[in-house]
Amino acid sequence: MTRLVFERGGQCIAELEASPGDALIDVARFHDVPLHWRCGQGTCGTCAVRLQHASQPQQVEVGRKERNVLLRAGLCSTSAAASEQWPDTPETVRLACHLYVGDVPWHISLPDD
C-alpha cells in the first residue's frame, strides 16, 4: 500500500492508503476526498492536481490527451503541450484521472475552491 496525503490551501484534508496501480481520481472518489471532477476520463480538466514525492525531480511521459486538456484549461504552456516529456516537480500540474499510484508516497495538492 502507498500512503497518499491530500491537501488544499496548505492544510491536510485526507490521509489514506492506496494500492499501486489505482487511478488517483478513483482513490479520491472512493474516499470522498473533495477533488473536483466532471468527466473522470481526462477531457474536462477539472481534476487538476500537483504532486510531491521522493522520486522528484525526474522526467515523466505525459500523453497527448492530458497535454491538450491542460493547455485548453490554461494550466500548461504551448511549449509544454508540444512535449511528451515533462519535468515531474511539485509545480507541474497533472490530471488525477491520468495518474496512477506507484509505490512511493505522494503528497497531493488540490486547487483552491
Coordinates of C-alpha atoms in Angstrom, one line a residue:
M1 CA 0.0 0.0 0.0
T2 CA 1.1 3.5 -0.7
R3 CA 0.4 6.5 1.6
L4 CA -1.4 9.5 0.0
V5 CA -1.8 12.8 1.7
F6 CA -4.3 15.2 0.2
E7 CA -4.1 18.9 1.0
R8 CA -5.8 22.1 0.0
G9 CA -4.5 25.6 0.8
G10 CA -1.6 24.1 2.8
Q11 CA -4.0 22.1 5.1
C12 CA -4.3 18.3 5.2
I13 CA -7.8 17.2 4.2
A14 CA -7.2 13.4 4.0
E15 CA -4.5 10.8 4.6
L16 CA -5.1 7.3 3.2
E17 CA -3.5 4.2 1.7
A18 CA -3.9 3.1 -1.9
S19 CA -2.7 0.2 -3.9
P20 CA -0.1 0.7 -6.6
G21 CA -1.9 0.9 -10.0
D22 CA -5.0 2.6 -8.6
A23 CA -6.1 5.7 -10.6
L24 CA -5.7 8.7 -8.3
I25 CA -9.2 10.0 -9.2
D26 CA -10.8 6.7 -8.2
V27 CA -9.0 6.7 -4.9
A28 CA -10.2 10.3 -4.2
R29 CA -13.8 9.4 -5.2
F30 CA -13.9 6.2 -3.2
H31 CA -12.6 8.0 0.0
D32 CA -14.8 11.1 -0.5
V33 CA -11.8 13.4 -1.0
P34 CA -13.2 16.8 -2.2
L35 CA -11.4 16.7 -5.6
H36 CA -13.5 18.4 -8.2
W37 CA -14.1 16.4 -11.4
R38 CA -16.8 16.2 -14.1
C39 CA -15.9 13.5 -16.7
G40 CA -13.4 11.3 -14.9
Q41 CA -11.9 10.5 -18.3
G42 CA -9.4 13.3 -18.9
T43 CA -11.4 15.6 -21.2
C44 CA -12.6 18.3 -18.8
G45 CA -9.5 19.3 -16.8
T46 CA -11.3 19.8 -13.5
C47 CA -9.3 17.2 -11.6
A48 CA -6.0 19.1 -11.9
V49 CA -3.6 18.4 -9.0
R50 CA 0.1 18.9 -8.1
L51 CA 2.2 16.1 -6.7
Q52 CA 5.2 16.0 -4.4
H53 CA 7.1 12.7 -3.8
A54 CA 10.6 11.4 -3.1
S55 CA 11.3 10.5 -6.7
Q56 CA 11.3 14.1 -7.8
P57 CA 12.7 15.7 -9.8
Q58 CA 12.6 13.4 -12.8
Q59 CA 11.1 13.4 -16.3
V60 CA 7.7 11.8 -16.9
E61 CA 5.8 11.0 -20.1
V62 CA 2.6 12.8 -20.4
G63 CA 0.1 11.7 -23.0
R64 CA -1.3 13.9 -25.8
K65 CA -4.8 13.9 -24.4
E66 CA -3.7 15.1 -21.0
R67 CA -1.4 17.7 -22.5
N68 CA -4.2 19.1 -24.8
V69 CA -6.7 19.3 -21.9
L70 CA -4.2 21.1 -19.7
L71 CA -3.3 23.5 -22.5
R72 CA -7.0 24.2 -23.2
A73 CA -7.6 24.9 -19.4
G74 CA -4.6 27.3 -19.4
L75 CA -2.7 25.0 -17.0
C76 CA 0.4 24.5 -19.2
S77 CA 2.2 26.4 -21.8
T78 CA 2.1 25.8 -25.6
S79 CA 5.7 24.5 -25.5
A80 CA 4.9 22.1 -22.7
A81 CA 1.9 20.8 -24.6
A82 CA 4.1 20.1 -27.6
S83 CA 6.5 17.9 -25.5
E84 CA 5.8 14.3 -24.4
Q85 CA 8.4 14.5 -21.6
W86 CA 7.6 16.8 -18.7
P87 CA 9.5 17.7 -15.6
D88 CA 8.0 15.9 -12.6
T89 CA 8.2 18.6 -10.0
P90 CA 5.8 19.9 -7.3
E91 CA 4.9 22.8 -9.6
T92 CA 3.8 20.6 -12.5
V93 CA 0.0 20.4 -12.9
R94 CA -1.4 16.9 -13.8
L95 CA -4.8 15.4 -14.1
A96 CA -5.8 13.0 -11.4
C97 CA -7.6 10.8 -13.9
H98 CA -4.3 10.3 -15.8
L99 CA -2.2 9.5 -12.7
Y100 CA -1.8 6.0 -11.2
V101 CA -0.5 5.4 -7.7
G102 CA 3.0 3.9 -7.6
D103 CA 5.0 2.6 -4.6
V104 CA 6.3 6.0 -3.4
P105 CA 4.2 8.0 -1.0
W106 CA 2.5 11.1 -2.6
H107 CA 1.6 14.4 -1.3
I108 CA -1.3 15.7 -3.5
S109 CA -2.2 19.4 -3.6
L110 CA -5.7 20.1 -4.7
P111 CA -6.6 23.5 -6.2
D112 CA -8.2 26.1 -4.0
D113 CA -12.0 26.3 -4.4

